[in-house]
Short mmCIF file of C-alpha atoms in Angstrom, two decimals:
data_model
loop_
_atom_site.label_atom_id
_atom_site.label_comp_id
_atom_site.label_asym_id
_atom_site.label_seq_id
_atom_site.Cartn_x
_atom_site.Cartn_y
_atom_site.Cartn_z
CA MET A 1 56.10 188.31 -14.57
CA SER A 2 57.99 187.00 -17.60
CA SER A 3 57.10 183.63 -19.05
CA SER A 4 59.58 180.90 -19.88
CA ILE A 5 59.60 178.22 -22.55
CA TYR A 6 60.03 174.66 -21.30
CA LEU A 7 61.71 171.88 -23.28
CA ARG A 8 62.39 168.25 -22.48
CA PHE A 9 65.72 166.80 -23.57
CA ALA A 10 65.33 163.03 -23.60
CA GLY A 11 66.41 160.32 -26.02
CA PRO A 12 68.50 157.18 -26.37
CA LEU A 13 71.71 159.23 -26.65
CA GLN A 14 72.86 162.82 -26.08
CA SER A 15 76.25 164.43 -26.60
CA TRP A 16 77.24 167.75 -25.06
CA ALA A 17 80.88 168.00 -25.98
CA GLY A 18 83.33 168.77 -23.23
CA ALA A 19 87.03 169.40 -23.49
CA ALA A 20 88.89 167.05 -25.84
CA VAL A 21 91.67 165.12 -24.09
CA THR A 22 93.43 164.63 -27.43
CA GLY A 23 92.25 164.70 -31.01
CA ASN A 24 91.04 161.13 -30.49
CA ILE A 25 89.31 161.32 -27.10
CA VAL A 26 86.18 163.49 -26.72
CA HIS A 27 84.01 163.23 -23.62
CA THR A 28 80.47 164.53 -23.18
CA GLU A 29 79.51 166.82 -20.34
CA SER A 30 76.99 165.39 -17.87
CA GLU A 31 74.25 167.85 -18.90
CA PRO A 32 73.39 170.17 -21.80
CA THR A 33 75.87 173.03 -22.14
CA ARG A 34 75.09 176.70 -22.64
CA SER A 35 76.78 176.69 -26.05
CA GLY A 36 74.81 173.60 -27.08
CA LEU A 37 71.51 175.13 -26.00
CA THR A 38 72.24 178.41 -27.76
CA GLY A 39 73.23 176.53 -30.92
CA LEU A 40 69.99 174.52 -30.83
CA LEU A 41 67.92 177.71 -30.66
CA ALA A 42 70.01 179.35 -33.39
CA GLY A 43 69.41 176.37 -35.68
CA ALA A 44 65.68 176.37 -34.97
CA CYS A 45 65.60 180.07 -35.89
CA GLY A 46 67.44 179.33 -39.14
CA PHE A 47 70.72 181.11 -38.39
CA LEU A 48 73.72 179.55 -40.09
CA ARG A 49 77.02 178.99 -38.35
CA GLY A 50 78.68 182.35 -37.79
CA GLU A 51 75.43 184.28 -38.28
CA ARG A 52 74.06 183.93 -34.75
CA PRO A 53 72.64 187.26 -33.49
CA GLY A 54 73.85 188.72 -30.23
CA TRP A 55 70.45 188.52 -28.55
CA LEU A 56 70.67 184.74 -28.35
CA ASP A 57 73.61 185.14 -25.97
CA ASP A 58 71.30 187.09 -23.63
CA THR A 59 69.09 184.02 -23.12
CA HIS A 60 68.77 182.61 -19.61
CA PHE A 61 68.69 178.83 -19.21
CA ALA A 62 67.82 176.63 -16.25
CA ILE A 63 68.48 172.90 -16.49
CA ARG A 64 66.87 170.32 -14.24
CA THR A 65 68.41 166.88 -14.24
CA ASP A 66 65.61 164.33 -13.90
CA ASN A 67 67.75 161.38 -15.00
CA ARG A 68 71.52 161.57 -15.41
CA GLY A 69 71.49 158.46 -17.60
CA ALA A 70 74.63 156.40 -18.09
CA ILE A 71 77.86 157.37 -19.81
CA THR A 72 78.18 155.29 -22.97
CA ASP A 73 81.44 154.71 -24.83
CA GLU A 74 81.69 154.58 -28.61
CA PHE A 75 84.77 153.67 -30.60
CA GLN A 76 85.15 154.92 -34.17
CA THR A 77 87.86 154.19 -36.71
CA ILE A 78 89.41 156.56 -39.23
CA ASN A 79 91.15 154.88 -42.15
CA PRO A 80 93.59 156.57 -44.55
CA ARG A 81 91.96 157.32 -47.92
CA THR A 82 93.91 155.77 -50.78
CA GLU A 83 92.25 158.06 -53.35
CA GLU A 84 93.46 161.10 -51.46
CA THR A 85 96.96 159.62 -51.25
CA ARG A 86 97.11 159.20 -55.03
CA PHE A 87 95.84 162.74 -55.60
CA ARG A 88 98.39 164.23 -53.22
CA ARG A 89 101.20 162.20 -54.81
CA ARG A 90 100.34 163.56 -58.27
CA LEU A 91 100.11 167.07 -56.84
CA LEU A 92 103.54 166.80 -55.21
CA LEU A 93 105.11 165.39 -58.38
CA SER A 94 103.72 168.30 -60.40
CA GLN A 95 105.45 170.66 -57.96
CA GLY A 96 108.76 168.80 -58.14
CA ILE A 97 108.49 167.49 -54.57
CA ASN A 98 109.38 163.97 -53.46
CA ALA A 99 106.13 162.00 -53.70
CA SER A 100 107.12 159.66 -50.86
CA SER A 101 105.89 162.30 -48.39
CA ALA A 102 102.32 162.19 -49.73
CA LYS A 103 101.15 159.56 -47.25
CA SER A 104 102.28 161.63 -44.30
CA LEU A 105 99.88 164.39 -45.37
CA ILE A 106 96.84 162.15 -44.86
CA TYR A 107 95.45 163.02 -41.44
CA THR A 108 94.54 160.09 -39.23
CA PRO A 109 95.06 161.31 -35.64
CA ASP A 110 97.79 159.53 -33.67
CA ALA A 111 97.99 156.68 -36.18
CA GLN A 112 100.98 157.69 -38.32
CA GLY A 113 99.00 157.23 -41.51
CA GLY A 114 97.32 154.00 -40.39
CA THR A 115 93.90 153.28 -38.88
CA SER A 116 93.05 155.58 -35.98
CA ILE A 117 90.67 154.75 -33.14
CA VAL A 118 88.51 157.59 -31.81
CA ASN A 119 86.89 157.30 -28.38
CA ARG A 120 83.72 159.34 -27.73
CA THR A 121 81.36 159.24 -24.78
CA TYR A 122 77.63 159.96 -24.81
CA ILE A 123 74.81 160.22 -22.27
CA GLY A 124 72.56 157.18 -22.61
CA GLY A 125 68.95 157.45 -21.42
CA GLY A 126 69.29 160.89 -19.82
CA GLU A 127 66.38 163.26 -19.27
CA PHE A 128 66.56 167.00 -18.60
CA ILE A 129 63.95 169.74 -18.27
CA VAL A 130 65.26 172.96 -19.84
CA GLN A 131 63.80 176.38 -19.09
CA VAL A 132 64.45 179.06 -21.74
CA THR A 133 63.88 182.74 -20.92
CA ASN A 134 64.49 185.69 -23.25
CA THR A 135 61.88 188.33 -22.53
CA ASP A 136 62.61 190.53 -25.55
CA HIS A 137 62.58 187.70 -28.09
CA THR A 138 60.03 185.22 -26.78
CA ASP A 139 57.90 185.42 -29.94
CA GLU A 140 60.87 184.60 -32.21
CA LEU A 141 61.77 181.58 -30.09
CA ILE A 142 58.18 180.34 -29.98
CA SER A 143 57.88 180.58 -33.76
CA ALA A 144 61.22 178.82 -34.23
CA LEU A 145 60.35 175.94 -31.91
CA GLN A 146 56.92 175.49 -33.49
CA SER A 147 58.38 175.38 -37.03
CA PRO A 148 62.16 174.94 -36.76
CA VAL A 149 64.24 175.71 -39.85
CA PHE A 150 66.84 173.16 -38.77
CA SER A 151 65.55 170.27 -36.69
CA PRO A 152 66.67 170.38 -33.04
CA TYR A 153 68.97 167.60 -31.91
CA LEU A 154 70.66 166.64 -28.66
CA GLY A 155 74.24 167.60 -29.37
CA ARG A 156 74.69 165.57 -32.58
CA LYS A 157 72.47 165.40 -35.66
CA ALA A 158 71.90 161.67 -35.16
CA PHE A 159 70.47 162.24 -31.66
CA ALA A 160 66.89 163.44 -32.10
CA PRO A 161 64.81 164.21 -29.00
CA VAL A 162 61.88 161.95 -28.20
CA PHE A 163 58.31 163.18 -27.73
CA PRO A 164 57.38 165.40 -26.01
CA PHE A 165 60.18 167.85 -26.76
CA VAL A 166 58.38 171.21 -26.45
CA LEU A 167 56.40 171.19 -23.20
CA GLY A 168 54.89 174.70 -23.28
CA MET A 169 55.14 178.05 -21.51
CA GLY A 170 54.85 178.93 -17.86
CA ASP A 171 56.13 180.91 -14.92
CA PRO A 172 59.82 180.57 -14.02
CA SER A 173 58.78 178.72 -10.85
CA ALA A 174 57.26 175.89 -12.90
CA ILE A 175 60.65 174.20 -13.19
CA TYR A 176 60.28 173.35 -9.49
CA GLU A 177 56.60 172.39 -9.78
CA ILE A 178 56.60 170.00 -12.75
CA PRO A 179 56.83 166.53 -11.19
CA SER A 180 59.64 164.10 -11.85
CA LEU A 181 58.76 160.67 -13.21
CA ARG A 182 60.04 157.89 -10.95
CA LYS A 183 59.61 154.13 -10.95
CA PRO A 184 57.17 152.93 -8.26
CA LYS A 185 58.88 151.74 -5.08
CA ARG A 186 57.74 149.54 -2.24
CA LEU A 187 57.87 152.62 -0.02
CA PRO A 188 56.34 155.40 -2.14
CA GLU A 189 58.09 158.77 -2.24
CA ASP A 190 56.31 162.10 -2.55
CA THR A 191 59.33 164.19 -3.54
CA ALA A 192 62.74 163.78 -5.16
CA THR A 193 65.86 165.90 -4.75
CA LEU A 194 67.14 167.02 -8.16
CA SER A 195 70.10 169.02 -9.41
CA PHE A 196 69.57 172.42 -11.07
CA SER A 197 72.03 174.44 -13.17
CA LEU A 198 71.41 178.10 -14.02
CA TYR A 199 73.09 179.68 -17.05
CA SER A 200 72.87 183.47 -17.07
CA PRO A 201 74.68 185.84 -19.45
CA GLU A 202 78.15 186.88 -18.28
CA LEU A 203 77.78 185.02 -14.97
CA PRO A 204 79.33 181.76 -13.80
CA THR A 205 77.09 178.70 -13.76
CA GLN A 206 75.10 178.39 -10.54
CA ARG A 207 74.13 174.94 -9.25
CA HIS A 208 71.87 173.89 -6.43
CA LEU A 209 69.63 171.06 -5.24
CA SER A 210 65.90 171.31 -4.71
CA GLN A 211 62.97 169.01 -4.10
CA VAL A 212 60.23 168.48 -6.68
CA PRO A 213 57.04 166.41 -6.57
CA VAL A 214 57.06 162.85 -7.89
CA VAL A 215 54.66 160.84 -10.08
CA HIS A 216 55.00 157.21 -11.12
CA HIS A 217 53.25 157.05 -14.49
CA ARG A 218 53.88 158.96 -17.71
CA ARG A 219 50.19 159.79 -18.10
CA SER A 220 50.15 161.44 -14.67
CA TRP A 221 53.27 163.35 -15.64
CA LEU A 222 51.70 164.59 -18.89
CA ASP A 223 48.57 165.67 -17.02
CA ALA A 224 50.70 167.65 -14.57
CA VAL A 225 52.62 169.32 -17.40
CA ARG A 226 49.36 170.37 -19.06
CA GLU A 227 48.20 171.80 -15.73
CA LYS A 228 51.38 173.81 -15.10
CA LEU A 229 52.18 174.95 -18.65
CA ALA A 230 50.27 176.52 -21.52
CA PRO A 231 50.79 175.48 -25.16
CA LEU A 232 53.05 177.71 -27.24
CA SER A 233 51.00 180.33 -29.06
#
């Protein structure tokens, strides 16, 4: 039976870019995307943009949503750069073109040369267990995750994952056996129903619900992870 690598995607913020509504509105998806996961592994392996080998696209991913988090809005501003305006004006004059059009060449989306407001959404406080399976290239992925060339991040470079990020290796069934951490309730629960997404090469995303065991303290969760998974080696 093939072994899978298990990662934990958790942190204050995550961003898994979805479709842009306009140039100024970019929403995150509700969970890590296949392209984002593949890019993270490619960076850990040291592949530059455009150099990604084909075997990474053969990787199977399973995502378990332990905590959806909350969608967080961020507003950014883009101001026209006066230095660039002056440079473009001189360039146009040298070409015999009316310099009054220089300002229109400064790109600030939807702001007609003025200050533009960009709206982005992120996942705040989310937590996902990610299963990575690539039987023919397990050793390369283990080496990359142990000593990544480019540090893994959760969709944007500013969003580093919190510890623990690499959980270990185990059977594919472990994604259903690792417990989910839940706050203690007056009426204790033994299981929780979680959402799972399966990303397989050249197949549509498959989603389903399944029950997993529950623990109420991080130490108990870490003990269970150590029991179910082996360290990367």
